[in-house]
Short mmCIF file of C-alpha atoms in Angstrom, two decimals:
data_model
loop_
_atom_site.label_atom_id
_atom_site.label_comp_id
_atom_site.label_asym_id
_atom_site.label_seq_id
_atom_site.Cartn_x
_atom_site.Cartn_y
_atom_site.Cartn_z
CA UNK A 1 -5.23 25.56 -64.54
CA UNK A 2 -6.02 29.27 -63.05
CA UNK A 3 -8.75 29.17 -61.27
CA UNK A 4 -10.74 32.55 -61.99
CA UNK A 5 -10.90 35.82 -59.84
CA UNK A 6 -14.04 34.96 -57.61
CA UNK A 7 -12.38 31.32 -57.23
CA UNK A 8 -9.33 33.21 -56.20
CA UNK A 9 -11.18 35.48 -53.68
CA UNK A 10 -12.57 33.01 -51.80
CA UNK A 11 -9.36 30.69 -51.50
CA UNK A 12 -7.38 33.78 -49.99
CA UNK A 13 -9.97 34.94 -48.17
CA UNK A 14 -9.38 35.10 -43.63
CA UNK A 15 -12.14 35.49 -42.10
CA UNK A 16 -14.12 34.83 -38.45
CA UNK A 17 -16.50 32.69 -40.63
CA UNK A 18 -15.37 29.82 -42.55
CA UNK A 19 -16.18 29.68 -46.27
CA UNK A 20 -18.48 26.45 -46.17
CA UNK A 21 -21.63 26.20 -48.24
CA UNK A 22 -23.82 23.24 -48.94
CA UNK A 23 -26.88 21.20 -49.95
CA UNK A 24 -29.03 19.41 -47.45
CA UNK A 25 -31.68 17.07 -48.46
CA UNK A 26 -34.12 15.08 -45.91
CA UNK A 27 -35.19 11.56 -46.71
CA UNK A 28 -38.12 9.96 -45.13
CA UNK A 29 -37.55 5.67 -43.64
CA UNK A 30 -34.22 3.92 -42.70
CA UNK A 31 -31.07 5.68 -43.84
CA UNK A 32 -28.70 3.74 -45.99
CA UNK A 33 -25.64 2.16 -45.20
CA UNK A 34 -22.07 4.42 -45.20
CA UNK A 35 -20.40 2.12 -47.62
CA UNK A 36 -22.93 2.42 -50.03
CA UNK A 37 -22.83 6.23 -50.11
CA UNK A 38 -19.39 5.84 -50.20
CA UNK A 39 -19.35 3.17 -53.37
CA UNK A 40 -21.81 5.97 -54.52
CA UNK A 41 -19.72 8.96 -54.77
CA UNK A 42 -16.84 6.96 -55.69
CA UNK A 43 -18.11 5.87 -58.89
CA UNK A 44 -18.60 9.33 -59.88
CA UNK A 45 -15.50 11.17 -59.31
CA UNK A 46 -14.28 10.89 -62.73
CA UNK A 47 -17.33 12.70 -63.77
CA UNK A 48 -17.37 15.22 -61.42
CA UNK A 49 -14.01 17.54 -61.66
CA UNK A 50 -15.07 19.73 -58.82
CA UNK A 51 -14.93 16.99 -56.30
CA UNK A 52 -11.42 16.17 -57.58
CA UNK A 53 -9.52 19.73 -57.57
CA UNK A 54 -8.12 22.04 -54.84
CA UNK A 55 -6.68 24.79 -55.19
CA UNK A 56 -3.03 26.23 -54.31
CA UNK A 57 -1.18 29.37 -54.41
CA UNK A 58 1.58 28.85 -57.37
CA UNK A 59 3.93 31.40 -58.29
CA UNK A 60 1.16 34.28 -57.32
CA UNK A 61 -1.53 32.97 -58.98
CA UNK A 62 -4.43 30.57 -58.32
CA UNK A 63 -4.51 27.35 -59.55
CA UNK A 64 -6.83 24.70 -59.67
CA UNK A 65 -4.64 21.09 -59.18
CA UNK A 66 -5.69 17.64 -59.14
CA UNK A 67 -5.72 15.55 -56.18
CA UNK A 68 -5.71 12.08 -54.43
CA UNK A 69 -9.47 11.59 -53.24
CA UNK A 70 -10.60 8.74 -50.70
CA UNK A 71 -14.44 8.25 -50.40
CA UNK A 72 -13.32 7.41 -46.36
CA UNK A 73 -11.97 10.82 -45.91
CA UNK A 74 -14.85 12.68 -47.17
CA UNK A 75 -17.97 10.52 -46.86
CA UNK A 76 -18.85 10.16 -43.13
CA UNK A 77 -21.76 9.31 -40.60
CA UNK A 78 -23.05 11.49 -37.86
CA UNK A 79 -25.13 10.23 -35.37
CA UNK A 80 -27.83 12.87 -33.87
CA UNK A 81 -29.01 12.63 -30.59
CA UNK A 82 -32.85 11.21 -30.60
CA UNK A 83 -35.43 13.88 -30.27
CA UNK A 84 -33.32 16.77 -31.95
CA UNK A 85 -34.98 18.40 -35.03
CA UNK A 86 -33.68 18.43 -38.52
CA UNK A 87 -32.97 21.43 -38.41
CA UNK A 88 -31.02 21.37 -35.59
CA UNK A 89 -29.06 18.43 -37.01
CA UNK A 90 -28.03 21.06 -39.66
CA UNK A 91 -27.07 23.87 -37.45
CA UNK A 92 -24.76 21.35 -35.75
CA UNK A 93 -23.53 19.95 -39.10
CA UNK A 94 -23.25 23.43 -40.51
CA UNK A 95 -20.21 24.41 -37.81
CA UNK A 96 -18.42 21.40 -38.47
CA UNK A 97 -14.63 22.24 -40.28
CA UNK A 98 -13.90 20.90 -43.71
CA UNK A 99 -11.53 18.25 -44.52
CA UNK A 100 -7.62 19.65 -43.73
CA UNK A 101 -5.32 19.98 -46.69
CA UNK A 102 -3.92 17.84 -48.75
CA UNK A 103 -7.51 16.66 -49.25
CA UNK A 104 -10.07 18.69 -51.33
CA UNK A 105 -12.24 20.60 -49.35
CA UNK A 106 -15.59 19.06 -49.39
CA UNK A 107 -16.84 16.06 -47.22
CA UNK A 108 -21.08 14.72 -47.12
CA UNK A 109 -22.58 13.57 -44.10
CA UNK A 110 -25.45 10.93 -43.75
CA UNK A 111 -27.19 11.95 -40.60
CA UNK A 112 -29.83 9.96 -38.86
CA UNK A 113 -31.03 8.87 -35.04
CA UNK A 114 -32.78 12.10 -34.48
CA UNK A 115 -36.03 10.69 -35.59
CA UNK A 116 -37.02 7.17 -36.31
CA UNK A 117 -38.27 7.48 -40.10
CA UNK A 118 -36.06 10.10 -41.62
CA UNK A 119 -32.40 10.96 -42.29
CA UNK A 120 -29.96 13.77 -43.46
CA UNK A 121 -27.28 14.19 -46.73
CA UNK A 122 -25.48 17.12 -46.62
CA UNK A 123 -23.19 17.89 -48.99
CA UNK A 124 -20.95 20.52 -47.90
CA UNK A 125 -17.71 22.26 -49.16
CA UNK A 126 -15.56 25.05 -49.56
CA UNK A 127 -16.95 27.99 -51.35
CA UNK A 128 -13.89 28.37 -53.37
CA UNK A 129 -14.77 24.68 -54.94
CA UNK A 130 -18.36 26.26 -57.07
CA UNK A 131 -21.29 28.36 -56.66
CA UNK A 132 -24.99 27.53 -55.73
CA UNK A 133 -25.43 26.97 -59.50
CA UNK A 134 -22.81 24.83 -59.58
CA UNK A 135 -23.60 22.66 -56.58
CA UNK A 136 -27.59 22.13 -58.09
CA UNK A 137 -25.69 20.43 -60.93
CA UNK A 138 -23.35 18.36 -58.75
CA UNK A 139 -26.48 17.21 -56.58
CA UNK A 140 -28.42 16.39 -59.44
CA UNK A 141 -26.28 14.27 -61.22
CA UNK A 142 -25.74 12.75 -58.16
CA UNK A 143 -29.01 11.86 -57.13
CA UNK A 144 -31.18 12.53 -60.00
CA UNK A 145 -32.65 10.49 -62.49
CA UNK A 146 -32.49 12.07 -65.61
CA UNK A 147 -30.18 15.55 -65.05
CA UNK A 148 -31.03 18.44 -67.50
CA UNK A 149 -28.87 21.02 -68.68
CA UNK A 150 -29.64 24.28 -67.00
CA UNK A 151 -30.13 27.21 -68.57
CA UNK A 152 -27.58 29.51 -70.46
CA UNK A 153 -27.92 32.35 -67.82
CA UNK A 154 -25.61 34.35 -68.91
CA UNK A 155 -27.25 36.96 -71.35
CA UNK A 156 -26.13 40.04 -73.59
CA UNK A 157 -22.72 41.47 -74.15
CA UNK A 158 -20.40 43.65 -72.64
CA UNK A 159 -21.86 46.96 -71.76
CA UNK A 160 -19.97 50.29 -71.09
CA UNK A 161 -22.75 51.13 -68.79
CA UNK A 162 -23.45 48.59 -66.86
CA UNK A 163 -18.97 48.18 -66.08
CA UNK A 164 -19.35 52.08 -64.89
CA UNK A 165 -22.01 50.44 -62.25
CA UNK A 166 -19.68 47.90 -61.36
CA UNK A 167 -16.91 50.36 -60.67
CA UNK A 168 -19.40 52.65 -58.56
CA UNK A 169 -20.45 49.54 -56.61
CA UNK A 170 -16.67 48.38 -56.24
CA UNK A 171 -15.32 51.49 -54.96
CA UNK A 172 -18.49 51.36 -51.96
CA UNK A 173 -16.61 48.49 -50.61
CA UNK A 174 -13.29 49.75 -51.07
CA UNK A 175 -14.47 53.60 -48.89
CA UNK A 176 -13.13 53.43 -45.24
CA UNK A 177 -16.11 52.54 -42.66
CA UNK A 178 -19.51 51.65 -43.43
CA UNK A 179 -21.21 53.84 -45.42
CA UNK A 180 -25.01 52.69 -44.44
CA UNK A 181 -27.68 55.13 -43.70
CA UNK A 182 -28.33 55.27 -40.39
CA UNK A 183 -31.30 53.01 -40.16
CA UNK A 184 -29.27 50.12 -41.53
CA UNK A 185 -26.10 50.48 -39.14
CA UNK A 186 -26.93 47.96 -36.91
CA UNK A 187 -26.35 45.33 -40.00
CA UNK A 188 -22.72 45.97 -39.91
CA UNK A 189 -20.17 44.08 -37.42
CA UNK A 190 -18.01 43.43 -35.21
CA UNK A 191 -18.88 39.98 -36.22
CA UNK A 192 -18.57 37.15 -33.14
CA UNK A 193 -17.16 34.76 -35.47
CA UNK A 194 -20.52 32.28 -34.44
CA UNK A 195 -23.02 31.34 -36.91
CA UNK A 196 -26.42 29.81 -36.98
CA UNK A 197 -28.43 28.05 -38.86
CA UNK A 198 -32.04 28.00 -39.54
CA UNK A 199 -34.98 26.98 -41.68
CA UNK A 200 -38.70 27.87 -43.02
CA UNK A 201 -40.59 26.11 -45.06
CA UNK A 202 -43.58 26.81 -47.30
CA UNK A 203 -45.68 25.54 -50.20
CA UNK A 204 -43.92 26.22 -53.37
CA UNK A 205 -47.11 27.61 -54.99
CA UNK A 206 -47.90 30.48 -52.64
CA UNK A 207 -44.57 31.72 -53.75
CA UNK A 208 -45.77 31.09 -58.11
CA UNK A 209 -49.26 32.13 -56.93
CA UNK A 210 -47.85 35.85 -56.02
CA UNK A 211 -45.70 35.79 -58.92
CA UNK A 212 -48.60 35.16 -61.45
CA UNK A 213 -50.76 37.42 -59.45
CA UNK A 214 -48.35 40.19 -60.07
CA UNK A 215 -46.62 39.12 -63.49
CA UNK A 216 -42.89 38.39 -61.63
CA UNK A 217 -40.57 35.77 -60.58
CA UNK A 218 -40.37 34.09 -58.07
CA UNK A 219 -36.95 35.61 -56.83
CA UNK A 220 -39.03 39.00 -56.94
CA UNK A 221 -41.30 38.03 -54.20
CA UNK A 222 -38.36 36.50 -52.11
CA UNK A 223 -36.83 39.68 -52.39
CA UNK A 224 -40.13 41.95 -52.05
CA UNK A 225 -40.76 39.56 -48.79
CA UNK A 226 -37.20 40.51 -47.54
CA UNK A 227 -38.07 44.25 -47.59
CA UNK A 228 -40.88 43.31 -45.46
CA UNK A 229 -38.63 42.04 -43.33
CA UNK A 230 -35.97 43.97 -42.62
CA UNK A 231 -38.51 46.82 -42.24
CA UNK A 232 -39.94 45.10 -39.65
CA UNK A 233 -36.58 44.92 -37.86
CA UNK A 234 -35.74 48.06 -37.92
CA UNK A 235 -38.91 49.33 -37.09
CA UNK A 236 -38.50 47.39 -33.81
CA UNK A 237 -35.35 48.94 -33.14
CA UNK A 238 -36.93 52.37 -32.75
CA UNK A 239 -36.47 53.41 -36.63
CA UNK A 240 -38.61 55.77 -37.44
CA UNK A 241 -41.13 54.99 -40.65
CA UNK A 242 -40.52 58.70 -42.17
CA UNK A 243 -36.35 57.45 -41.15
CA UNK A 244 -36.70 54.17 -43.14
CA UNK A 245 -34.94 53.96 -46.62
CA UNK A 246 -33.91 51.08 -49.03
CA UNK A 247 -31.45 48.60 -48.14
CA UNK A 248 -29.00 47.54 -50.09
CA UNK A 249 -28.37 43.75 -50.42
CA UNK A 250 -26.75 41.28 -52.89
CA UNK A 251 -27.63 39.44 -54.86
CA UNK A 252 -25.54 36.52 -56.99
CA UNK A 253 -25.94 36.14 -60.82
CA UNK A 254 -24.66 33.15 -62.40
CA UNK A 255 -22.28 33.81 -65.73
CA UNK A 256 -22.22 30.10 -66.42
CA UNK A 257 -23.37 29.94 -70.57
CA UNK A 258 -24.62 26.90 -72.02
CA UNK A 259 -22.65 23.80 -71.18
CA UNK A 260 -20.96 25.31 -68.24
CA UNK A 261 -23.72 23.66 -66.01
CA UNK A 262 -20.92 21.39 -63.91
CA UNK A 263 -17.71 23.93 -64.55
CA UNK A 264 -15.79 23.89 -61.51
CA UNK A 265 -15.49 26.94 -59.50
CA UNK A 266 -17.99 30.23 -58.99
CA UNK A 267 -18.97 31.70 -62.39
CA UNK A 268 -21.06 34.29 -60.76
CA UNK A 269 -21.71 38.37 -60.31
CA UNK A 270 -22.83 40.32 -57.73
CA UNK A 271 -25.65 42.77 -58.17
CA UNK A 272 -26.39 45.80 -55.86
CA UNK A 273 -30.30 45.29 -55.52
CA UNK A 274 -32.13 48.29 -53.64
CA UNK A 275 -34.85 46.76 -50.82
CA UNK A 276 -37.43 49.11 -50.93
CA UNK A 277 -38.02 48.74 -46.87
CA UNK A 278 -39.07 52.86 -46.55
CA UNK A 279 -42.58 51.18 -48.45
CA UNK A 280 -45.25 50.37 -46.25
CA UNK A 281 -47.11 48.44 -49.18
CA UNK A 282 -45.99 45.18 -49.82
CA UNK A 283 -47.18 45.14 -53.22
CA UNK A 284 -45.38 48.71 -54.18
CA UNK A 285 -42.30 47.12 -52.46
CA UNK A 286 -42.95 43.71 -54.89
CA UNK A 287 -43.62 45.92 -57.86
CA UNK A 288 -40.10 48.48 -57.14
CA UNK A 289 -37.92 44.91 -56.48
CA UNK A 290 -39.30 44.06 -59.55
CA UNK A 291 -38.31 46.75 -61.80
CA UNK A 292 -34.72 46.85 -60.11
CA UNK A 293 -34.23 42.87 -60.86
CA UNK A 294 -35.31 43.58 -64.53
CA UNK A 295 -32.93 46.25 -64.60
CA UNK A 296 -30.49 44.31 -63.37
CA UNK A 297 -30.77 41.61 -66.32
CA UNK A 298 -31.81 44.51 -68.98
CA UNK A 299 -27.98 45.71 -68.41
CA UNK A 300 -26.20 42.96 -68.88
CA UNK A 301 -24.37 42.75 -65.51
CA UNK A 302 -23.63 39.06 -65.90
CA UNK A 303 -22.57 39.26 -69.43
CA UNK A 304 -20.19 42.60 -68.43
CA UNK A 305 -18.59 40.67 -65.21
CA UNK A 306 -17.76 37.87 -66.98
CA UNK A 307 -15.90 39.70 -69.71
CA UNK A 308 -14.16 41.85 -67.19
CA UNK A 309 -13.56 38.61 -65.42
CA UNK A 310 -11.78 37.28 -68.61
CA UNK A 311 -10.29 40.00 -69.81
CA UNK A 312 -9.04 42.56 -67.01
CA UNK A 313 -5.26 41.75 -65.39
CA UNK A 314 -6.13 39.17 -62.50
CA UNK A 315 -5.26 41.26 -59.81
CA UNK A 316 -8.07 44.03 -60.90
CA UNK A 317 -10.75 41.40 -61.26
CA UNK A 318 -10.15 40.02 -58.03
CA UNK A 319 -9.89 43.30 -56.12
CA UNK A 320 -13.34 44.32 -57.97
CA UNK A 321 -14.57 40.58 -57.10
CA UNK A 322 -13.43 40.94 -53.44
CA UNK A 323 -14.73 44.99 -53.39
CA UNK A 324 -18.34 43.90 -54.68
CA UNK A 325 -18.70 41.33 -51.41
CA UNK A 326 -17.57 43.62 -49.22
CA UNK A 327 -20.20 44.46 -46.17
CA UNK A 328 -19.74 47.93 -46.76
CA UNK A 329 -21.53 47.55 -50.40
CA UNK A 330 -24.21 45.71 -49.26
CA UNK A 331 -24.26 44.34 -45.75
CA UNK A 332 -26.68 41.31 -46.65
CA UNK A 333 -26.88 38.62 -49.21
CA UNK A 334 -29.82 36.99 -50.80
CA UNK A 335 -29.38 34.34 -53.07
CA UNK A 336 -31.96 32.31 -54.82
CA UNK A 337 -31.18 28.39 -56.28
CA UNK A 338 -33.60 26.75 -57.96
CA UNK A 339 -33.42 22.40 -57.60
CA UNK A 340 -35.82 21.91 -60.70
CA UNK A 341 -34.77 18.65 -61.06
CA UNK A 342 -38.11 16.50 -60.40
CA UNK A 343 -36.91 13.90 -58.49
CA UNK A 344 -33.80 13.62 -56.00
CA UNK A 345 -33.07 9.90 -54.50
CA UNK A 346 -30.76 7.34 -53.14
CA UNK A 347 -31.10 3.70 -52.56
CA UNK A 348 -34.96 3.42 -52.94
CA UNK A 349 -35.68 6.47 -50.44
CA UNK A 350 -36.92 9.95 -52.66
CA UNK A 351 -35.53 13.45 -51.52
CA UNK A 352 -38.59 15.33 -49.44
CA UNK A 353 -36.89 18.81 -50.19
CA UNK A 354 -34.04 20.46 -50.12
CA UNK A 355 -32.08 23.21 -48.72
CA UNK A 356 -29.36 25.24 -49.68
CA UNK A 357 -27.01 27.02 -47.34
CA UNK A 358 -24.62 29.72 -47.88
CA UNK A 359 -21.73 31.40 -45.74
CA UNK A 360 -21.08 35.12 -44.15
CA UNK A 361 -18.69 37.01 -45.68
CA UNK A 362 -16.49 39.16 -43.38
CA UNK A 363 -18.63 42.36 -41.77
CA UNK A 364 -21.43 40.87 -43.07
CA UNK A 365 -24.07 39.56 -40.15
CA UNK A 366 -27.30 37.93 -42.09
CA UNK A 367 -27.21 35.54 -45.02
CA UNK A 368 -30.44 34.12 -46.74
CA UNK A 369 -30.98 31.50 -49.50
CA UNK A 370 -34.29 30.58 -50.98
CA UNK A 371 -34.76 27.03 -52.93
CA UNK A 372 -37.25 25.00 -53.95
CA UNK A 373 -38.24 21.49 -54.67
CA UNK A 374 -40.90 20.14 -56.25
CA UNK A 375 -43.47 21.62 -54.35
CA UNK A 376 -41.42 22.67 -51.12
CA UNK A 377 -39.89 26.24 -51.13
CA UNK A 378 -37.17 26.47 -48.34
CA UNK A 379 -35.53 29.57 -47.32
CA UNK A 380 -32.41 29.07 -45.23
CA UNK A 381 -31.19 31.70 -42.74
CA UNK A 382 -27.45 32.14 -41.84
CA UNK A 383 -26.58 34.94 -39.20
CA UNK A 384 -24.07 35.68 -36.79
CA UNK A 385 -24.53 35.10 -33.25
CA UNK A 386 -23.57 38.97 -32.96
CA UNK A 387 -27.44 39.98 -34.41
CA UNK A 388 -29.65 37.50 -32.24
CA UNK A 389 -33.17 38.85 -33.24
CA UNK A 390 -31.96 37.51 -36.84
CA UNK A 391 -33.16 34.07 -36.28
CA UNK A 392 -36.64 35.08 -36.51
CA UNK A 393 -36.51 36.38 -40.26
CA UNK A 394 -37.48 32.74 -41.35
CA UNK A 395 -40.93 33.37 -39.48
CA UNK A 396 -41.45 36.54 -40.37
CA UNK A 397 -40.16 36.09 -44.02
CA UNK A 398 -43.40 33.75 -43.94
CA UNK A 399 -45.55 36.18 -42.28
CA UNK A 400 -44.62 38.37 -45.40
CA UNK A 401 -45.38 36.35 -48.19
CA UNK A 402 -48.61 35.64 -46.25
CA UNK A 403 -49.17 39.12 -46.33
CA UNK A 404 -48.75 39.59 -50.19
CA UNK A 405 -51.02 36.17 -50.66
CA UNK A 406 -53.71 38.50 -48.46
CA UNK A 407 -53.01 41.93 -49.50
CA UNK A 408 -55.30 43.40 -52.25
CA UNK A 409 -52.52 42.85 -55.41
CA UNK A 410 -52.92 43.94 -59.36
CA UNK A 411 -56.57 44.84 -60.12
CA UNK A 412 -57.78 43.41 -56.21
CA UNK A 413 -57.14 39.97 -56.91
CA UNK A 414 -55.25 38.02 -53.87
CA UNK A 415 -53.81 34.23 -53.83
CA UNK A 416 -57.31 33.55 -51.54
CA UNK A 417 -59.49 34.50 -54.42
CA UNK A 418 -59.20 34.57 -58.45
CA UNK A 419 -56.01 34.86 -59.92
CA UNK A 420 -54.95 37.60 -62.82
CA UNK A 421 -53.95 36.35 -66.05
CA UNK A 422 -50.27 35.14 -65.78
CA UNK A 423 -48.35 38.69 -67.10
CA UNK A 424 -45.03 36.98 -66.72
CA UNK A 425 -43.73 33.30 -66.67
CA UNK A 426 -42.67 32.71 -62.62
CA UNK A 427 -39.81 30.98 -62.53
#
């Protein structure tokens, strides 16, 4: 079976920074025993094609093959040193490599000993195996108790317009050189080939409460809290404010339509978002990152890339694909993946939240992915060793979203006082 252009992308792509992306969730008592996680996962391989495919090179194309899988080469124990954080746990887990071929690219890892009453899962695997969309399914069949289809995501038809856009933002990451403003230059590599890991945490509602506040989503204030962010950097590195102007970043779509929930492999396009960081208000930067994410869905951009994705000769698609991740379109990636399943658990202990981590892309420096669970939001920082002051944007990320729940917002309400009428459903 061909696997499709993005699939085919990130298979073939070389880079300093491996491919790996994954799910953590943190359990609270006494961690489980390996062999029952392993008896776990092995009754669900039949069900779960992505855990059973890799892919290989055959006669120039992609393919997606079946293989051999042994719960002992893929489900294994780590034991932390006592007194190290979770999140430390994670970074450490996080640089670990894969599973070598033959095997399928993917492995879990029950962490505990770094704390008396809690433990670690972390599901981890190649990026070529699915997307963040994907991986929510995988993890709540898994460990939920009553899975729901998600959500056909992928809406409209094919539009002339929005394909024109893609082409404009495909051909930014195909010019010579970075081709950021000169505020933003200090995004772009040479990348050390080191990554870290790190995590915030906040209460779920402060995010909703800014979203009803202001009638947006909940991936609006990430974003608008982003701008906030990187303005902030900048401005520290002697930027000007007249010198500021918006940043580009990118942003994943999923293409999956209904019943695609647990398709193997990354159904997904990548949208050119504009952060408005030249804004000094955070509520005029929420209310711009708003009206650029509707645009974004008003055109059709996931509808569009998956026809083209369908449709166009392979080797177009996946030079588009591999042109729209490119540093030099947008030299940082924000994604946003949603665990709205209501309860996550194994063997009698329920999930306490959950994170979701993503990988750099060549050139690219800083990678950030919010979640939630229940009624923990957790935004997960990836960066390369190469841009130290970048594991600090979890703490001021919060320091942002503070702001908006404090800032005067839509007809002088703020999260502290009354509320406006919802204008928007928050997702």
């Amino acid at each position: 079976m061909y696997a499709n252009p993005v699939d085919a992308v990130y298979h073939r792509y070389r880079s300093a920074h491996p491919q790996i992306v994954g799910t953590l969730l943190r359990f609270r008592g006494a961690a489980p025993e390996l062999g029952r996680l392993r008896e776990h996962f092995a009754a669900h391989f039949a069900e779960q094609p992505v855990l059973r495919h890799r892919l290989e090179e055959v006669g120039g194309r992609t393919c997606r093959v079946p293989a051999d899988v042994r719960p002992q080469d893929h489900v294994r124990h780590h034991a932390a040193p006592p007194g190290r954080t979770w999140e430390e746990v994670a970074d450490a887990l996080h640089a670990l490599p894969l599973p070598p071929p033959p095997a399928v690219p993917w492995d879990v890892w029950l962490a505990d000993g770094h704390h008396a009453d809690e433990w670690l899962l972390f599901f981890r695997s190649h990026h070529a195996l699915t997307d963040g969309t994907g991986r929510a399914h995988l993890i709540n069949s898994l460990f939920g108790s009553a899975p729901r289809p998600g959500p056909a995501v992928s809406r409209g038809g094919f539009s002339l317009t929005c394909a024109a856009r893609l082409l404009a933002d495909a051909v930014s990451g195909l010019l010579p050189g970075p081709v950021a403003a000169p505020p933003w230059r200090w995004l772009y590599g040479p990348t050390s080939g080191s990554s870290r890991l790190s995590c915030v945490s906040l209460p779920y509602e402060r995010l909703s409460q800014v979203g009803r506040a202001a009638g947006v989503t909940t991936n609006d204030v990430y974003l608008a809290a982003m701008a906030g962010v990187m303005r902030q950097l900048a401005l520290e590195r002697g930027t000007g404010p007249d010198e500021l102007c918006a940043l580009p970043v990118s942003m994943p779509m999923s293409t999956r339509r209904a019943g695609e929930e647990g398709l193997p492999g990354n159904h997904l396009a990548t949208a050119r978002v504009l952060l408005p960081c030249h804004l000094p208000d955070p509520w005029q930067r929420l209310a711009r990152v708003h009206r650029a994410t509707a645009r974004a869905k008003r055109q059709g951009r996931a509808a569009t890339s998956r026809f083209l994705q369908e449709h166009a000769p392979h080797r177009i698609s996946e030079a588009t694909a591999r042109a729209l991740m490119d540093a030099r379109t947008a030299p940082v990636c924000c994604n946003y993946v949603p665990y709205r399943e209501p309860e996550l658990s194994f063997d009698g202990s329920r999930a306490l939240d959950v994170t979701s981590v993503g990988a750099l892309m060549d050139g690219h420096l800083l990678y950030t992915a919010l979640t939630y669970h229940r009624s923990v939001a957790r935004l997960a920082v990836v960066h390369d060793a190469a841009l130290p002051d970048a594991a600090r944007v979890g703490a001021l990320w919060n320091a942002e979203v503070d702001a908006l729940c404090g800032a005067p917002g839509p007809g002088a309400h703020t999260c502290s006082g009354a509320l406006a009428p919802p204008k928007a459903r928050t997702r």
